[in-house]
Coordinates of C-alpha atoms and ligand atoms in Angstrom, one line a residue:
M1 CA -2.3 -20.3 5.9
E2 CA -1.5 -23.2 2.6
I3 CA -3.9 -21.7 0.6
V4 CA -3.1 -24.7 -2.2
R5 CA -0.6 -28.1 -1.2
D6 CA 2.3 -26.9 -0.7
V7 CA 2.1 -23.6 -1.3
Y8 CA 1.1 -20.5 1.8
Q9 CA 0.8 -17.1 2.3
I10 CA 2.5 -15.4 4.8
R11 CA 0.7 -11.9 6.2
L12 CA 3.1 -8.4 6.9
P13 CA 2.3 -5.6 8.6
L14 CA 2.6 -2.4 6.8
L15 CA 2.0 0.8 7.9
F16 CA -0.2 1.5 4.7
V17 CA -3.4 2.7 4.6
P18 CA -5.4 1.2 3.1
L19 CA -2.3 -1.8 2.5
E20 CA -2.4 -3.3 6.0
Y21 CA -0.3 -5.6 5.1
I22 CA 2.0 -7.7 2.0
N23 CA 1.2 -11.2 1.5
V24 CA 4.2 -13.1 0.4
Y25 CA 4.0 -16.7 -0.5
V26 CA 6.4 -19.6 -0.1
V27 CA 6.5 -22.1 -2.7
R28 CA 7.7 -25.8 -1.5
G29 CA 9.2 -27.7 -3.8
V30 CA 11.2 -31.3 -4.1
E31 CA 14.1 -29.1 -4.2
G32 CA 13.6 -26.7 -1.7
A33 CA 11.4 -23.4 -1.1
I34 CA 10.7 -20.1 -3.2
L35 CA 9.7 -16.8 -1.7
I36 CA 7.8 -15.0 -3.6
D37 CA 8.3 -11.4 -2.1
T38 CA 9.8 -10.0 1.2
G39 CA 8.3 -7.6 3.2
W40 CA 10.3 -4.9 4.6
N41 CA 12.4 -5.0 6.7
T42 CA 10.8 -4.0 10.1
P43 CA 11.1 -5.4 13.5
E44 CA 7.1 -6.5 13.0
A45 CA 7.7 -7.8 9.7
F46 CA 10.1 -10.1 9.9
S47 CA 9.4 -11.5 13.2
A48 CA 5.6 -12.2 11.2
L49 CA 8.1 -13.9 8.7
E50 CA 9.8 -16.0 11.5
D51 CA 6.5 -17.2 13.4
G52 CA 4.7 -17.8 9.9
L53 CA 7.4 -20.1 9.0
K54 CA 8.0 -21.4 11.9
G55 CA 4.1 -22.1 11.8
H56 CA 4.4 -24.4 8.5
G57 CA 7.9 -25.9 9.7
I58 CA 10.1 -24.3 7.8
A59 CA 13.4 -23.5 8.3
W60 CA 15.6 -20.2 7.1
K61 CA 17.7 -23.0 5.2
D62 CA 15.0 -24.3 3.0
I63 CA 14.7 -21.6 1.5
R64 CA 16.4 -21.9 -1.9
Q65 CA 15.3 -18.7 -3.9
I66 CA 14.1 -15.1 -3.4
V67 CA 12.3 -13.5 -6.6
I68 CA 10.8 -10.4 -6.4
T69 CA 7.9 -8.7 -7.8
H70 CA 9.2 -5.1 -8.0
I71 CA 11.6 -3.3 -5.8
H72 CA 9.1 -1.2 -4.1
P73 CA 10.0 -0.9 -0.3
D74 CA 7.4 -3.1 0.7
H75 CA 8.2 -6.0 -1.6
Y76 CA 12.1 -5.7 -1.8
G77 CA 12.7 -3.9 1.7
L78 CA 13.7 -7.5 3.4
A79 CA 15.1 -9.2 1.0
K80 CA 19.0 -8.8 2.3
K81 CA 18.2 -9.7 5.6
I82 CA 16.5 -12.7 4.0
R83 CA 19.2 -13.6 2.1
E84 CA 22.0 -13.6 4.7
Y85 CA 19.4 -15.5 6.9
S86 CA 19.1 -18.2 4.6
G87 CA 21.8 -18.5 1.8
A88 CA 19.2 -18.3 -0.9
A89 CA 19.8 -16.1 -4.4
V90 CA 17.6 -13.3 -4.8
A91 CA 15.8 -12.8 -8.4
M92 CA 14.3 -10.3 -10.2
H93 CA 13.3 -8.4 -13.4
R94 CA 16.9 -7.2 -14.5
I95 CA 14.7 -3.4 -15.3
E96 CA 14.1 -3.1 -11.4
A97 CA 17.9 -4.6 -11.0
G98 CA 18.2 -1.5 -12.9
L99 CA 16.5 1.0 -11.1
I100 CA 17.9 0.0 -7.5
D101 CA 21.0 2.1 -7.1
Q102 CA 19.3 5.7 -8.6
R103 CA 16.6 4.5 -6.0
Y104 CA 18.1 3.2 -3.0
V105 CA 21.9 4.2 -2.4
N106 CA 22.0 7.2 -4.3
F107 CA 19.0 9.0 -4.7
G108 CA 20.1 13.0 -5.2
K109 CA 19.4 12.6 -8.5
L110 CA 16.2 10.9 -8.6
L111 CA 15.2 13.7 -6.3
R112 CA 16.1 16.3 -8.4
E113 CA 14.2 15.0 -11.1
M114 CA 10.8 14.2 -9.2
G115 CA 11.6 17.9 -8.4
R116 CA 11.7 19.1 -11.8
D117 CA 8.9 16.8 -13.1
L118 CA 5.8 18.0 -10.3
Y119 CA 7.1 21.7 -11.2
R120 CA 6.7 20.9 -15.0
N121 CA 3.6 19.5 -14.2
G122 CA 2.2 22.7 -12.8
V123 CA 3.0 22.0 -8.8
P124 CA 3.4 25.3 -7.0
L125 CA 6.7 26.5 -5.9
S126 CA 5.4 26.3 -2.0
E127 CA 4.0 23.1 -2.7
L128 CA 7.7 21.4 -4.1
P129 CA 9.9 20.5 -1.5
G130 CA 6.8 19.0 0.5
L131 CA 6.2 16.9 -2.3
E132 CA 9.8 16.2 -3.8
D133 CA 10.7 14.2 -0.7
A134 CA 7.1 12.6 0.2
S135 CA 8.2 8.9 0.0
L136 CA 11.6 9.4 1.6
W137 CA 11.1 8.1 4.6
M138 CA 9.8 4.4 3.1
N139 CA 13.8 4.0 2.1
E140 CA 14.5 3.6 5.6
F141 CA 12.8 0.5 5.5
V142 CA 14.5 -0.9 2.4
M143 CA 18.3 -2.5 2.9
P144 CA 19.5 -2.6 -0.2
L145 CA 20.8 -5.7 -2.2
L146 CA 21.3 -5.6 -6.3
P147 CA 20.2 -9.1 -7.2
D148 CA 22.7 -12.4 -7.5
V149 CA 20.0 -14.2 -10.9
E150 CA 18.8 -10.8 -13.3
L151 CA 15.5 -12.3 -14.7
D152 CA 14.5 -11.6 -18.5
N153 CA 10.8 -12.4 -19.7
G154 CA 9.8 -16.0 -20.7
D155 CA 12.6 -17.5 -18.1
R156 CA 11.8 -20.3 -15.7
I157 CA 11.8 -20.7 -12.0
S158 CA 12.1 -24.1 -10.7
N159 CA 12.2 -26.0 -7.7
G160 CA 11.7 -29.1 -8.4
T161 CA 7.9 -29.5 -8.0
F162 CA 7.0 -25.9 -9.4
E163 CA 7.7 -24.4 -12.6
F164 CA 6.8 -20.5 -12.8
E165 CA 7.1 -18.5 -15.8
V166 CA 8.5 -14.6 -15.5
M167 CA 5.7 -13.1 -17.4
L168 CA 7.2 -8.9 -17.4
T169 CA 4.5 -7.1 -16.9
P170 CA 5.6 -3.7 -16.6
G171 CA 3.6 -0.5 -15.9
H172 CA 2.6 -0.2 -11.7
S173 CA 6.6 -0.7 -11.5
A174 CA 9.0 -0.6 -14.9
G175 CA 10.4 -4.0 -14.5
H176 CA 7.4 -6.0 -12.5
I177 CA 6.8 -9.5 -12.7
C178 CA 4.0 -11.6 -12.4
L179 CA 4.6 -15.9 -11.7
Y180 CA 2.7 -17.8 -14.2
E181 CA 2.5 -21.5 -13.5
A182 CA 1.0 -23.5 -16.1
R183 CA 0.4 -27.0 -14.9
R184 CA -1.6 -25.6 -11.7
K185 CA -2.9 -22.4 -13.6
L186 CA -1.2 -20.5 -10.7
L187 CA -0.9 -16.7 -11.3
F188 CA 1.6 -14.6 -9.1
S189 CA 0.1 -11.2 -9.8
G190 CA 2.3 -8.9 -7.1
D191 CA 1.4 -5.4 -7.4
H192 CA -0.1 -5.9 -10.6
I193 CA -3.8 -7.3 -10.6
L194 CA -5.0 -7.1 -6.7
F195 CA -8.5 -7.3 -5.9
E196 CA -9.5 -4.5 -3.6
I197 CA -7.8 -2.1 -5.1
T198 CA -6.7 -0.5 -8.5
P199 CA -2.8 -1.1 -8.4
N200 CA -1.2 2.5 -9.0
V201 CA 0.1 3.7 -11.9
S202 CA 2.0 6.7 -11.6
Y203 CA 4.5 8.7 -14.1
H204 CA 8.0 9.3 -12.2
P205 CA 11.4 9.3 -13.6
Q206 CA 11.7 5.6 -13.1
S207 CA 8.3 5.0 -14.9
G208 CA 9.4 4.8 -18.1
D209 CA 7.5 7.5 -20.6
N210 CA 4.7 5.9 -20.5
P211 CA 3.4 3.5 -18.2
L212 CA -0.2 3.7 -18.2
G213 CA -0.3 2.7 -21.5
D214 CA 2.5 -0.2 -20.4
Y215 CA 0.4 -1.2 -17.3
L216 CA -2.6 -1.6 -20.1
S217 CA 0.0 -3.7 -22.3
S218 CA 0.4 -5.7 -19.1
L219 CA -3.3 -6.2 -18.7
Q220 CA -3.4 -7.7 -21.9
T221 CA -0.1 -10.1 -21.1
V222 CA -2.4 -11.5 -18.2
E223 CA -5.5 -11.8 -18.7
G224 CA -5.8 -14.9 -20.9
L225 CA -4.1 -17.1 -19.4
K226 CA -5.1 -19.8 -17.7
A227 CA -5.2 -19.1 -13.7
N228 CA -7.4 -21.0 -10.9
L229 CA -6.3 -18.8 -9.0
V230 CA -4.7 -15.4 -8.3
F231 CA -2.4 -14.5 -5.6
P232 CA -1.9 -10.8 -5.1
G233 CA 0.6 -8.6 -3.5
H234 CA -2.4 -7.2 -0.6
G235 CA -5.2 -8.3 -0.1
P236 CA -7.4 -11.6 -0.9
V237 CA -5.8 -14.9 -3.1
F238 CA -8.8 -14.5 -5.9
N239 CA -10.0 -17.3 -9.2
S240 CA -11.7 -14.5 -11.4
L241 CA -8.8 -13.0 -13.0
K242 CA -10.7 -12.4 -15.8
I243 CA -13.2 -10.6 -14.8
R244 CA -11.0 -8.2 -12.2
V245 CA -9.0 -7.8 -15.4
E246 CA -12.1 -5.9 -16.6
E247 CA -12.8 -3.9 -14.1
I248 CA -9.4 -2.4 -13.6
R249 CA -9.6 -1.6 -16.8
S250 CA -12.7 0.5 -16.5
H251 CA -11.7 1.9 -13.9
H252 CA -9.2 3.9 -15.4
V253 CA -11.3 4.7 -18.5
Q254 CA -14.0 6.4 -15.9
R255 CA -11.0 8.5 -14.5
E256 CA -10.0 8.7 -17.9
R257 CA -13.6 10.3 -18.7
V258 CA -13.0 12.8 -15.8
I259 CA -9.9 14.1 -16.5
M260 CA -10.6 14.2 -20.0
K261 CA -13.5 16.5 -19.0
A262 CA -11.5 18.8 -17.0
A263 CA -9.2 19.1 -19.4
S264 CA -11.5 20.5 -22.5
E265 CA -12.2 23.3 -21.9
E266 CA -9.0 25.1 -21.9
P267 CA -5.9 23.9 -21.7
K268 CA -4.5 22.7 -17.7
T269 CA -1.8 21.5 -16.1
A270 CA -2.0 17.9 -14.7
Y271 CA -1.5 19.5 -11.5
Q272 CA -4.6 21.6 -11.8
I273 CA -6.5 18.8 -12.9
A274 CA -5.6 16.7 -10.5
T275 CA -7.3 19.1 -8.0
E276 CA -10.3 19.4 -9.7
I277 CA -11.2 15.3 -9.8
P278 CA -11.8 13.0 -6.8
W279 CA -9.7 10.2 -5.7
I280 CA -9.9 7.6 -4.1
P281 CA -12.8 6.5 -5.7
D282 CA -13.4 3.2 -3.0
Q283 CA -14.0 5.6 -0.1
G284 CA -16.8 7.7 -2.0
G285 CA -14.4 9.9 -3.9
V286 CA -11.6 12.3 -1.7
G287 CA -11.5 15.7 -2.7
F288 CA -7.6 16.6 -3.4
Q289 CA -6.8 19.1 -0.7
N290 CA -7.7 16.1 1.7
L291 CA -5.0 14.2 0.8
E292 CA -1.3 15.0 2.2
G293 CA 2.5 14.1 1.6
M294 CA 2.6 11.0 -0.7
D295 CA -1.6 10.4 -1.2
R296 CA -0.8 13.4 -3.3
R297 CA 2.2 13.2 -5.2
L298 CA 0.7 9.9 -5.7
A299 CA -2.7 12.0 -7.7
I300 CA -0.4 14.0 -9.2
M301 CA 1.7 11.8 -11.1
E302 CA -1.2 9.3 -12.0
T303 CA -3.0 12.5 -13.7
I304 CA 0.7 12.6 -15.4
A305 CA 0.2 9.2 -16.2
H306 CA -3.2 9.6 -17.9
L307 CA -3.0 12.7 -20.1
R308 CA 0.9 11.1 -21.7
L309 CA -1.7 8.0 -22.6
L310 CA -4.2 10.3 -24.3
V311 CA -1.2 12.2 -25.9
V312 CA 0.2 9.4 -27.1
E313 CA -2.8 7.9 -28.6
D314 CA -3.6 11.5 -29.8
R315 CA -6.7 12.2 -28.1
A316 CA -4.8 15.4 -26.6
R317 CA -2.1 17.6 -26.6
R318 CA 0.5 18.9 -24.7
I319 CA 1.2 22.5 -24.5
E320 CA 4.8 23.6 -23.3
R321 CA 4.4 27.6 -21.9
D322 CA 7.6 28.5 -20.3
G323 CA 8.7 25.4 -19.2
V324 CA 5.7 24.1 -17.9
S325 CA 3.1 21.4 -19.5
F326 CA 0.1 21.8 -20.2
Y327 CA -2.7 19.6 -21.7
L328 CA -5.7 19.7 -23.7
A329 CA -8.4 17.0 -24.4
E330 CA -8.9 17.1 -27.9
Ligands
ZN1 ZN1 3.7 -2.1 -5.6
ZN2 ZN1 2.9 -3.4 -2.3

């Protein structure tokens, strides 16, 4: 679908619920096309991309640059294969580049750290093995490669027609970037701002100490931008950046309230708190007991992200007992 002149959205299938597909974007210019994000490495995603390109008369060799907003499998998994087909240079923020080896190549250490973090946050030993490697299955959909170009905040990416500014927007991932075209007032937001769902922000071994604090600052980074259209990694293109930022912010305020309340009577672990609060508000609130595998882990990790921010803001206290962290709201 051509959304504005020379900007095409191609939807590639995923196996997530509720994320049924990822949007990748092709931006054409006089010096070739830029592909923003890639989909993950399944035959279905690859052929959907191939068909999409063909449908718009874009050949592999027309793609000169591939920009990865962040290295989650759905955005990055196909990068290597597309690079082989197109010869395009792959670019991403240097922080994301630094996470690849630990996440996708030598991931034993990361799994041990994940297990350690889950244990510290009160996950019962019986649940540890299942949660520790709950996202490992996705590695199968990633062909890891290091980027040709490591980006920094403020770098420019041009194809002679469009000029993007690289905006570092950590939170959803530590080196997540958005791309902003100031002249045309277009924002490519990756998973930083989505229209229909609230992007996940979790604490994990690669998230940094205070991912939710980072995320909220990154909302500030983009909310003042003049954007006529926002092109997200999932869901529809939209034009209400400021309103959407407000909605996401109030979602976090609401969740924080529930977490504060759960932690207000006695010190509790993140796990205990996660079991007490409703998840997936879009579906009317789902009990922790009904979450499985990765969703369950995300619920715990998201709770930790909230608790860590509350500690930074002096609104909660962390109490260590026998290697386990308990939190008490002040
Ligand atoms: Zn993501
Ligand atoms: Zn995504």
